[in-house]
Amino acid sequence: MPPTVSPKSIHHPLYPLVSPNVPRNPTLTIRNRFLSILFDSVFTKAVGTAYALPLIANERCGSWYIQPDLKAGSAYFKSTDGHHGQWSFSTRRLNLGVLDVVARTGGTDGYAGNEADQYGDDVGMPDALSKTVPIWCAVMNRILFPDLRDAHSLYTPPRVVGLSEHAQIEDRLDGFVEDFRALQLPIDNIRSNLTKPLRPLWVIQDSPLLEERPSFDDFYPIVCCTASRQVEGPDGSEGGYIQGAGDDSEGWAKGLTPTMFWENSQQLLDTAEEELPALMANLVRKSPSMASNGDAILVKPTAGVHMGTLETLRDADKDRYDCIVVCSDTPAPEQEASLDKKTLYLNCGRGKLGSRDLRKELHRVRAFIGTPSLNPSKKPKFLFVCSTGKDLSVGVALSVLCLFFDSQGNYTGLRQNTANTIDKQFIRQRLSWILATKRDANPSRTTLQAVNGFLMKKPA
């Protein structure tokens, strides 16, 4: 048997003393969070190296544990979809981008994604990795390889998921498959570069890692890596180490993102605890406010609906588009807004507040896109942008797809009697167009509720 390497013997070059035996400090300090994240990131990197696989961050917190230059993408597998009795396959988080990574880096050699997540339950593995990912793999296999019956089984970690729970989840898989089929996505396109099914595997910090890369001839391994080690402390810390240190960053990171952390990790580690809040605030203030990803993405099967970030708008050739809708908490200059007749500026804040603002603004979008000057025969082009390109702009584009496009993706002008034809299933099907094309789209529940409430509101 090949020799093994223990992650507990690995030290991060920026802080050689990061280990399970760091001097005891029971407080959940920001500095201890940074040190714990660095330690866990070394383990995550070691797992990727051992399997020779790209690293995919399971958001929201997975990106803390992966150095940006090693990150191949993001996924959105939620623990709530794996909670006992609430098992679900999410049609608003299809995670088809994981299949892109598998196809791009795996081909016939069996490379796949490595999902980095924080700790969840007292067993030491979050439901997102022990159940949500296995459900997704089983559904994808049944969809993509319907005739390969041996690949349709559900695989769960036996030390975490009992036989009864496993059986109950398996009983629901056919229903999840039907939910996916109802989206009417082009299955052949999704399957085109995949030659074998998916199978989840699980790694925690107590797992031995092989020095020689294993070979997987019959399936693509989806290695579910729980980044943090489990500790016994009542507050989730032990000896200064914080379990799941990157979790709930809204409460401690002061706006600092994983990218900002990794770009400034040495400076942050060299700063005293009492000076960290000021430094973090300064880094946030100096950081560019707009997401990257400057290229607009065409939403298929349409020929004219494009999506992007505020940076997309800044770099775009606006003459390409007949209508542009901007979601931003920064009002447009009054003169610019009055002169630019083909751009609609929506005043939407950030987070949940922005989603609630969106609901109040969507009637303006309907009037703007439904202008008589847009001739369907000329196939008008649209651009929808927000700060991230993943949430509010998805809500706007989804509303437009439901109101103005037919089932073939053709712009028709405002469809008649939409209040009687648009239901949740119709909205899910149109949303799947966006999710299948813009793989990093991740509309919040509040945004989708705003869209549903607007589109399904019965006339007075």
Short mmCIF file of C-alpha atoms in Angstrom, two decimals:
data_model
loop_
_atom_site.label_atom_id
_atom_site.label_comp_id
_atom_site.label_asym_id
_atom_site.label_seq_id
_atom_site.Cartn_x
_atom_site.Cartn_y
_atom_site.Cartn_z
CA MET A 1 0.00 0.00 0.00
CA PRO A 2 1.39 3.45 -0.91
CA PRO A 3 2.57 5.60 1.99
CA THR A 4 0.15 8.22 3.31
CA VAL A 5 0.60 11.85 4.25
CA SER A 6 -1.22 13.35 7.21
CA PRO A 7 -2.64 16.88 6.79
CA LYS A 8 -1.77 17.53 10.44
CA SER A 9 1.91 17.57 9.47
CA ILE A 10 1.41 20.33 6.90
CA HIS A 11 2.18 23.96 7.74
CA HIS A 12 1.32 27.07 5.77
CA PRO A 13 4.43 29.00 4.60
CA LEU A 14 2.92 32.30 5.76
CA TYR A 15 2.52 31.08 9.32
CA PRO A 16 4.60 27.99 10.18
CA LEU A 17 2.98 27.52 13.60
CA VAL A 18 -0.56 27.02 12.30
CA SER A 19 -1.37 23.51 13.53
CA PRO A 20 -3.78 21.76 15.87
CA ASN A 21 -1.33 22.56 18.68
CA VAL A 22 -1.27 26.36 18.45
CA PRO A 23 -1.11 28.12 21.86
CA ARG A 24 -4.48 28.03 23.53
CA ASN A 25 -6.68 31.08 22.88
CA PRO A 26 -10.37 30.38 23.48
CA THR A 27 -11.64 33.64 22.00
CA LEU A 28 -13.07 33.79 18.49
CA THR A 29 -10.73 36.55 17.37
CA ILE A 30 -10.39 37.70 13.79
CA ARG A 31 -6.72 36.78 13.82
CA ASN A 32 -7.52 33.23 14.94
CA ARG A 33 -10.06 33.02 12.13
CA PHE A 34 -7.42 34.00 9.58
CA LEU A 35 -4.92 31.50 10.98
CA SER A 36 -7.51 28.72 11.03
CA ILE A 37 -8.53 29.48 7.44
CA LEU A 38 -4.88 29.29 6.36
CA PHE A 39 -4.44 25.95 8.08
CA ASP A 40 -7.57 24.53 6.49
CA SER A 41 -6.54 25.86 3.07
CA VAL A 42 -3.36 23.82 3.24
CA PHE A 43 -5.43 20.69 3.78
CA THR A 44 -7.75 21.61 0.90
CA LYS A 45 -4.79 22.12 -1.41
CA ALA A 46 -3.31 18.80 -0.30
CA VAL A 47 -6.55 17.01 -1.21
CA GLY A 48 -6.56 18.60 -4.67
CA THR A 49 -2.94 17.56 -5.15
CA ALA A 50 -3.52 14.00 -3.93
CA TYR A 51 -6.35 13.46 -6.40
CA ALA A 52 -4.89 15.72 -9.11
CA LEU A 53 -8.26 17.48 -9.34
CA PRO A 54 -9.30 21.12 -9.68
CA LEU A 55 -10.78 22.84 -6.64
CA ILE A 56 -14.36 24.11 -6.69
CA ALA A 57 -15.55 26.27 -3.81
CA ASN A 58 -18.94 25.43 -2.36
CA GLU A 59 -20.28 28.88 -1.57
CA ARG A 60 -20.90 30.94 0.40
CA CYS A 61 -17.85 30.16 2.49
CA GLY A 62 -15.85 27.68 0.39
CA SER A 63 -13.79 30.40 -1.30
CA TRP A 64 -12.12 31.27 2.02
CA TYR A 65 -10.35 27.90 1.98
CA ILE A 66 -9.00 27.99 -1.60
CA GLN A 67 -6.26 30.26 -2.87
CA PRO A 68 -7.69 32.19 -5.86
CA ASP A 69 -5.09 30.88 -8.31
CA LEU A 70 -6.15 27.31 -7.41
CA LYS A 71 -9.90 27.88 -7.65
CA ALA A 72 -11.54 26.42 -10.75
CA GLY A 73 -15.03 27.68 -10.01
CA SER A 74 -17.89 27.89 -7.55
CA ALA A 75 -20.85 25.66 -6.71
CA TYR A 76 -23.98 26.25 -4.66
CA PHE A 77 -24.90 23.07 -2.84
CA LYS A 78 -26.96 24.06 0.21
CA SER A 79 -27.15 22.07 3.42
CA THR A 80 -30.86 22.88 3.68
CA ASP A 81 -31.47 20.67 0.63
CA GLY A 82 -29.94 17.78 2.59
CA HIS A 83 -31.57 18.30 5.99
CA HIS A 84 -33.38 15.25 7.35
CA GLY A 85 -36.90 15.03 5.95
CA GLN A 86 -36.29 18.06 3.67
CA TRP A 87 -34.18 16.34 1.02
CA SER A 88 -34.44 18.21 -2.25
CA PHE A 89 -32.97 18.74 -5.69
CA SER A 90 -32.90 22.48 -6.26
CA THR A 91 -34.06 23.67 -9.68
CA ARG A 92 -32.76 27.16 -8.87
CA ARG A 93 -29.25 25.84 -8.14
CA LEU A 94 -28.56 23.40 -10.97
CA ASN A 95 -24.76 23.60 -10.56
CA LEU A 96 -24.18 22.74 -14.20
CA GLY A 97 -20.90 24.63 -13.94
CA VAL A 98 -19.51 21.63 -12.05
CA LEU A 99 -20.16 19.52 -15.13
CA ASP A 100 -18.24 22.08 -17.18
CA VAL A 101 -15.20 21.61 -14.93
CA VAL A 102 -15.54 17.83 -15.12
CA ALA A 103 -15.70 17.94 -18.90
CA ARG A 104 -12.90 20.48 -19.24
CA THR A 105 -10.41 18.88 -16.87
CA GLY A 106 -11.60 15.30 -16.81
CA GLY A 107 -12.33 14.17 -20.31
CA THR A 108 -11.67 10.44 -20.19
CA ASP A 109 -9.12 10.59 -17.41
CA GLY A 110 -11.57 10.87 -14.53
CA TYR A 111 -10.71 14.26 -13.05
CA ALA A 112 -13.53 16.10 -11.33
CA GLY A 113 -14.33 18.78 -8.79
CA ASN A 114 -13.34 18.99 -5.16
CA GLU A 115 -16.02 20.75 -3.13
CA ALA A 116 -14.60 22.73 -0.21
CA ASP A 117 -17.10 23.43 2.57
CA GLN A 118 -17.10 24.15 6.27
CA TYR A 119 -18.13 21.79 9.04
CA GLY A 120 -21.78 21.29 9.70
CA ASP A 121 -23.19 18.73 12.10
CA ASP A 122 -21.67 16.88 15.06
CA VAL A 123 -20.56 14.04 12.80
CA GLY A 124 -18.06 16.36 11.16
CA MET A 125 -19.55 16.73 7.67
CA PRO A 126 -22.16 19.23 6.47
CA ASP A 127 -25.40 18.01 4.91
CA ALA A 128 -24.41 19.85 1.73
CA LEU A 129 -21.61 17.34 1.16
CA SER A 130 -23.06 14.21 2.76
CA LYS A 131 -26.51 14.41 1.11
CA THR A 132 -27.09 17.39 -1.23
CA VAL A 133 -24.13 16.55 -3.50
CA PRO A 134 -24.98 12.81 -3.58
CA ILE A 135 -28.58 13.66 -4.53
CA TRP A 136 -27.29 15.91 -7.31
CA CYS A 137 -24.90 13.22 -8.62
CA ALA A 138 -27.65 10.59 -8.67
CA VAL A 139 -30.09 12.90 -10.48
CA MET A 140 -27.46 13.96 -13.02
CA ASN A 141 -26.55 10.32 -13.72
CA ARG A 142 -30.18 9.37 -14.29
CA ILE A 143 -30.67 12.35 -16.59
CA LEU A 144 -27.42 12.08 -18.55
CA PHE A 145 -27.09 8.28 -18.67
CA PRO A 146 -30.67 6.94 -18.62
CA ASP A 147 -29.68 3.55 -20.03
CA LEU A 148 -26.77 3.00 -17.63
CA ARG A 149 -28.84 1.52 -14.82
CA ASP A 150 -25.82 0.63 -12.70
CA ALA A 151 -25.01 4.35 -12.41
CA HIS A 152 -28.42 5.32 -11.02
CA SER A 153 -27.70 4.33 -7.42
CA LEU A 154 -27.46 6.84 -4.60
CA TYR A 155 -24.09 6.96 -2.80
CA THR A 156 -23.88 8.49 0.68
CA PRO A 157 -21.19 8.27 3.40
CA PRO A 158 -22.30 5.30 5.58
CA ARG A 159 -20.82 6.75 8.77
CA VAL A 160 -22.95 9.87 8.35
CA VAL A 161 -26.16 8.76 6.60
CA GLY A 162 -28.01 5.81 8.10
CA LEU A 163 -29.67 3.06 6.04
CA SER A 164 -33.19 4.37 6.76
CA GLU A 165 -32.38 7.93 5.71
CA HIS A 166 -30.51 6.67 2.63
CA ALA A 167 -33.56 4.65 1.56
CA GLN A 168 -35.92 7.58 2.11
CA ILE A 169 -33.74 9.83 -0.05
CA GLU A 170 -33.52 7.19 -2.77
CA ASP A 171 -37.31 6.94 -2.86
CA ARG A 172 -37.47 10.61 -3.87
CA LEU A 173 -34.95 10.48 -6.72
CA ASP A 174 -37.48 9.70 -9.46
CA GLY A 175 -39.45 12.79 -8.46
CA PHE A 176 -36.30 14.92 -8.57
CA VAL A 177 -35.55 13.59 -12.05
CA GLU A 178 -39.03 14.59 -13.21
CA ASP A 179 -38.50 18.07 -11.74
CA PHE A 180 -35.35 18.42 -13.82
CA ARG A 181 -36.99 17.08 -16.99
CA ALA A 182 -39.82 19.59 -16.58
CA LEU A 183 -37.27 22.35 -17.19
CA GLN A 184 -36.95 21.08 -20.80
CA LEU A 185 -33.24 21.77 -21.01
CA PRO A 186 -31.16 20.44 -23.95
CA ILE A 187 -29.87 17.26 -22.31
CA ASP A 188 -27.67 16.29 -25.28
CA ASN A 189 -25.77 19.59 -25.01
CA ILE A 190 -25.20 19.10 -21.30
CA ARG A 191 -23.99 15.53 -21.79
CA SER A 192 -21.91 16.18 -24.90
CA ASN A 193 -18.46 16.09 -23.26
CA LEU A 194 -19.16 13.58 -20.50
CA THR A 195 -18.36 9.93 -21.10
CA LYS A 196 -19.13 8.31 -17.75
CA PRO A 197 -21.23 8.93 -14.65
CA LEU A 198 -20.42 10.87 -11.48
CA ARG A 199 -19.77 9.42 -8.06
CA PRO A 200 -19.24 11.31 -4.80
CA LEU A 201 -16.35 10.52 -2.48
CA TRP A 202 -15.66 12.12 0.91
CA VAL A 203 -12.55 13.44 2.61
CA ILE A 204 -12.13 14.98 6.07
CA GLN A 205 -8.96 16.05 7.84
CA ASP A 206 -8.63 12.64 9.51
CA SER A 207 -8.64 10.92 6.11
CA PRO A 208 -5.30 9.51 4.90
CA LEU A 209 -4.24 10.96 1.55
CA LEU A 210 -2.45 8.79 -0.99
CA GLU A 211 0.86 10.05 -2.34
CA GLU A 212 0.05 8.53 -5.74
CA ARG A 213 -3.03 9.72 -7.59
CA PRO A 214 -5.74 7.04 -7.69
CA SER A 215 -7.26 6.04 -11.00
CA PHE A 216 -11.00 6.08 -11.67
CA ASP A 217 -11.90 4.28 -14.87
CA ASP A 218 -15.65 3.86 -14.45
CA PHE A 219 -16.76 7.23 -13.08
CA TYR A 220 -15.78 10.85 -12.50
CA PRO A 221 -15.03 11.30 -8.80
CA ILE A 222 -16.66 14.29 -7.11
CA VAL A 223 -14.49 14.55 -4.00
CA CYS A 224 -16.42 16.27 -1.22
CA CYS A 225 -13.78 17.83 0.99
CA THR A 226 -14.84 19.10 4.41
CA ALA A 227 -12.19 21.76 4.84
CA SER A 228 -12.24 22.23 8.63
CA ARG A 229 -11.43 19.71 11.31
CA GLN A 230 -13.93 18.98 14.03
CA VAL A 231 -13.17 20.25 17.54
CA GLU A 232 -14.73 19.59 20.92
CA GLY A 233 -14.89 23.16 22.22
CA PRO A 234 -18.42 24.44 22.99
CA ASP A 235 -17.82 27.62 20.99
CA GLY A 236 -16.37 25.80 17.99
CA SER A 237 -12.77 26.54 18.92
CA GLU A 238 -9.93 24.61 20.48
CA GLY A 239 -6.44 25.80 21.24
CA GLY A 240 -7.01 28.92 19.15
CA TYR A 241 -8.19 26.92 16.15
CA ILE A 242 -11.74 27.82 14.98
CA GLN A 243 -13.84 25.17 13.27
CA GLY A 244 -15.50 26.55 10.13
CA ALA A 245 -13.67 29.86 10.55
CA GLY A 246 -14.88 31.20 7.20
CA ASP A 247 -18.54 30.61 7.97
CA ASP A 248 -21.00 33.47 8.60
CA SER A 249 -18.48 36.03 7.36
CA GLU A 250 -21.20 38.70 7.32
CA GLY A 251 -20.84 38.82 11.09
CA TRP A 252 -17.07 39.15 11.39
CA ALA A 253 -15.38 40.00 8.06
CA LYS A 254 -16.59 43.64 7.94
CA GLY A 255 -17.09 43.42 4.18
CA LEU A 256 -13.76 41.68 3.54
CA THR A 257 -14.13 39.03 0.82
CA PRO A 258 -12.07 35.85 0.34
CA THR A 259 -10.31 37.46 -2.61
CA MET A 260 -9.34 40.51 -0.53
CA PHE A 261 -8.13 38.19 2.23
CA TRP A 262 -5.89 36.16 -0.03
CA GLU A 263 -4.50 39.23 -1.80
CA ASN A 264 -3.55 40.78 1.54
CA SER A 265 -3.04 37.71 3.77
CA GLN A 266 0.52 38.55 4.79
CA GLN A 267 -0.38 42.12 5.79
CA LEU A 268 -3.41 40.88 7.72
CA LEU A 269 -1.35 38.32 9.61
CA ASP A 270 1.31 40.90 10.44
CA THR A 271 -1.28 43.23 12.00
CA ALA A 272 -2.19 43.24 15.69
CA GLU A 273 -5.71 42.11 16.59
CA GLU A 274 -6.82 45.53 17.79
CA GLU A 275 -5.71 47.11 14.49
CA LEU A 276 -7.35 44.53 12.22
CA PRO A 277 -10.84 46.14 11.98
CA ALA A 278 -9.36 49.41 10.71
CA LEU A 279 -7.12 47.61 8.22
CA MET A 280 -10.00 45.47 6.96
CA ALA A 281 -12.20 48.54 6.53
CA ASN A 282 -9.43 50.24 4.57
CA LEU A 283 -8.97 47.19 2.30
CA VAL A 284 -12.70 47.08 1.64
CA ARG A 285 -12.77 50.80 0.88
CA LYS A 286 -9.89 50.55 -1.60
CA SER A 287 -11.19 47.40 -3.30
CA PRO A 288 -12.95 47.80 -6.66
CA SER A 289 -16.69 47.89 -6.04
CA MET A 290 -17.61 46.08 -9.24
CA ALA A 291 -17.20 42.41 -9.96
CA SER A 292 -14.97 41.30 -12.79
CA ASN A 293 -16.31 39.02 -15.53
CA GLY A 294 -16.56 41.84 -18.02
CA ASP A 295 -18.01 39.89 -20.95
CA ALA A 296 -21.78 39.80 -21.44
CA ILE A 297 -23.30 36.31 -21.50
CA LEU A 298 -25.98 35.42 -24.03
CA VAL A 299 -28.90 33.54 -22.50
CA LYS A 300 -29.88 30.71 -24.82
CA PRO A 301 -32.12 29.80 -26.57
CA THR A 302 -32.71 33.55 -27.07
CA ALA A 303 -30.68 35.49 -29.58
CA GLY A 304 -30.82 38.79 -27.75
CA VAL A 305 -30.88 38.52 -23.93
CA HIS A 306 -27.47 39.25 -22.41
CA MET A 307 -26.39 39.43 -18.78
CA GLY A 308 -23.38 40.79 -16.95
CA THR A 309 -21.99 42.98 -14.20
CA LEU A 310 -21.71 46.74 -13.86
CA GLU A 311 -18.24 46.33 -15.32
CA THR A 312 -19.84 44.72 -18.36
CA LEU A 313 -21.82 47.91 -18.87
CA ARG A 314 -18.75 50.08 -18.45
CA ASP A 315 -16.83 48.17 -21.13
CA ALA A 316 -19.76 47.40 -23.43
CA ASP A 317 -20.48 48.85 -26.82
CA LYS A 318 -23.91 50.23 -25.90
CA ASP A 319 -24.84 50.62 -29.55
CA ARG A 320 -25.15 46.82 -29.71
CA TYR A 321 -28.19 46.88 -27.46
CA ASP A 322 -31.69 48.21 -27.90
CA CYS A 323 -32.47 48.22 -24.16
CA ILE A 324 -30.21 48.15 -21.10
CA VAL A 325 -31.45 47.69 -17.53
CA VAL A 326 -29.10 48.55 -14.65
CA CYS A 327 -29.70 47.45 -11.04
CA SER A 328 -27.56 49.55 -8.69
CA ASP A 329 -27.65 51.27 -5.33
CA THR A 330 -25.79 54.21 -6.91
CA PRO A 331 -28.20 56.47 -8.82
CA ALA A 332 -27.19 57.37 -12.36
CA PRO A 333 -26.22 60.98 -13.01
CA GLU A 334 -29.46 62.87 -13.66
CA GLN A 335 -28.30 64.26 -16.99
CA GLU A 336 -27.05 60.86 -18.20
CA ALA A 337 -30.30 59.18 -17.20
CA SER A 338 -32.41 61.78 -19.01
CA LEU A 339 -30.37 61.69 -22.24
CA ASP A 340 -29.91 57.92 -22.48
CA LYS A 341 -33.39 56.82 -23.53
CA LYS A 342 -32.49 53.17 -24.03
CA THR A 343 -31.11 52.60 -20.52
CA LEU A 344 -33.32 52.06 -17.49
CA TYR A 345 -31.75 52.58 -14.06
CA LEU A 346 -33.35 50.67 -11.17
CA ASN A 347 -32.60 51.89 -7.66
CA CYS A 348 -31.93 48.62 -5.84
CA GLY A 349 -29.88 48.29 -2.67
CA ARG A 350 -27.67 45.38 -1.71
CA GLY A 351 -28.66 41.99 -0.34
CA LYS A 352 -32.24 41.33 0.73
CA LEU A 353 -33.07 45.02 0.66
CA GLY A 354 -32.13 45.11 -3.01
CA SER A 355 -34.41 42.16 -3.73
CA ARG A 356 -37.30 43.91 -2.01
CA ASP A 357 -36.54 47.09 -3.95
CA LEU A 358 -36.63 45.04 -7.14
CA ARG A 359 -40.23 44.02 -6.62
CA LYS A 360 -41.24 47.70 -6.54
CA GLU A 361 -39.25 48.39 -9.72
CA LEU A 362 -40.31 45.51 -11.98
CA HIS A 363 -43.38 47.34 -13.31
CA ARG A 364 -40.98 49.91 -14.78
CA VAL A 365 -39.11 47.10 -16.54
CA ARG A 366 -42.36 45.81 -18.07
CA ALA A 367 -43.21 49.24 -19.43
CA PHE A 368 -39.65 49.84 -20.64
CA ILE A 369 -39.17 46.52 -22.48
CA GLY A 370 -42.72 46.62 -23.83
CA THR A 371 -42.27 49.90 -25.66
CA PRO A 372 -43.91 49.86 -29.13
CA SER A 373 -40.64 51.01 -30.71
CA LEU A 374 -39.18 47.51 -30.24
CA ASN A 375 -40.10 45.51 -33.33
CA PRO A 376 -40.00 41.73 -32.75
CA SER A 377 -39.07 41.14 -36.39
CA LYS A 378 -35.84 43.07 -35.87
CA LYS A 379 -34.80 40.78 -32.99
CA PRO A 380 -33.88 43.44 -30.44
CA LYS A 381 -30.97 42.92 -28.07
CA PHE A 382 -31.08 43.46 -24.31
CA LEU A 383 -28.47 43.77 -21.56
CA PHE A 384 -29.27 43.28 -17.86
CA VAL A 385 -26.59 44.08 -15.27
CA CYS A 386 -26.12 44.35 -11.51
CA SER A 387 -23.08 44.55 -9.22
CA THR A 388 -22.41 40.79 -9.20
CA GLY A 389 -24.24 39.70 -12.34
CA LYS A 390 -25.64 36.79 -10.31
CA ASP A 391 -28.71 38.00 -8.43
CA LEU A 392 -30.74 41.13 -9.19
CA SER A 393 -30.00 41.12 -12.91
CA VAL A 394 -31.12 37.48 -12.97
CA GLY A 395 -34.44 38.56 -11.49
CA VAL A 396 -34.91 41.26 -14.12
CA ALA A 397 -33.93 38.99 -17.00
CA LEU A 398 -36.20 36.24 -15.68
CA SER A 399 -39.16 38.63 -15.58
CA VAL A 400 -38.49 39.74 -19.16
CA LEU A 401 -38.14 36.15 -20.40
CA CYS A 402 -41.52 35.29 -18.87
CA LEU A 403 -43.34 38.36 -20.16
CA PHE A 404 -41.86 38.93 -23.62
CA PHE A 405 -40.44 35.66 -25.00
CA ASP A 406 -42.06 32.53 -26.38
CA SER A 407 -41.00 28.94 -25.69
CA GLN A 408 -38.46 29.05 -28.54
CA GLY A 409 -36.67 32.08 -27.09
CA ASN A 410 -38.09 34.59 -29.57
CA TYR A 411 -38.97 38.13 -28.51
CA THR A 412 -42.70 38.63 -29.15
CA GLY A 413 -43.51 41.86 -27.38
CA LEU A 414 -45.69 41.72 -24.28
CA ARG A 415 -47.47 38.36 -24.22
CA GLN A 416 -51.23 38.50 -23.63
CA ASN A 417 -53.05 37.10 -20.58
CA THR A 418 -49.79 36.37 -18.76
CA ALA A 419 -51.57 36.42 -15.40
CA ASN A 420 -53.40 33.24 -16.43
CA THR A 421 -50.44 31.43 -18.03
CA ILE A 422 -47.51 32.22 -15.73
CA ASP A 423 -47.18 29.93 -12.73
CA LYS A 424 -44.24 28.70 -10.66
CA GLN A 425 -43.43 25.89 -13.07
CA PHE A 426 -43.39 28.32 -16.01
CA ILE A 427 -41.05 30.63 -14.09
CA ARG A 428 -38.76 27.72 -13.13
CA GLN A 429 -38.53 26.67 -16.76
CA ARG A 430 -37.52 30.17 -17.89
CA LEU A 431 -35.06 30.42 -14.98
CA SER A 432 -33.43 27.21 -16.20
CA TRP A 433 -32.50 29.02 -19.44
CA ILE A 434 -30.44 31.43 -17.38
CA LEU A 435 -28.93 28.78 -15.10
CA ALA A 436 -27.95 26.57 -18.03
CA THR A 437 -26.17 29.43 -19.80
CA LYS A 438 -24.81 31.63 -17.02
CA ARG A 439 -23.47 28.92 -14.74
CA ASP A 440 -22.51 31.25 -11.87
CA ALA A 441 -26.00 32.76 -11.59
CA ASN A 442 -27.27 32.40 -8.03
CA PRO A 443 -30.49 34.37 -7.49
CA SER A 444 -31.47 34.64 -3.84
CA ARG A 445 -34.74 33.29 -2.55
CA THR A 446 -35.86 36.87 -1.87
CA THR A 447 -35.18 37.87 -5.47
CA LEU A 448 -37.15 34.92 -6.82
CA GLN A 449 -39.99 35.67 -4.43
CA ALA A 450 -40.04 39.24 -5.77
CA VAL A 451 -40.26 37.93 -9.34
CA ASN A 452 -42.96 35.37 -8.49
CA GLY A 453 -45.01 37.97 -6.64
CA PHE A 454 -44.81 40.40 -9.53
CA LEU A 455 -45.49 37.95 -12.34
CA MET A 456 -48.30 36.01 -10.66
CA LYS A 457 -50.13 38.98 -9.23
CA LYS A 458 -53.73 38.83 -10.37
CA PRO A 459 -55.14 42.01 -11.92
CA ALA A 460 -57.38 43.99 -9.58
#
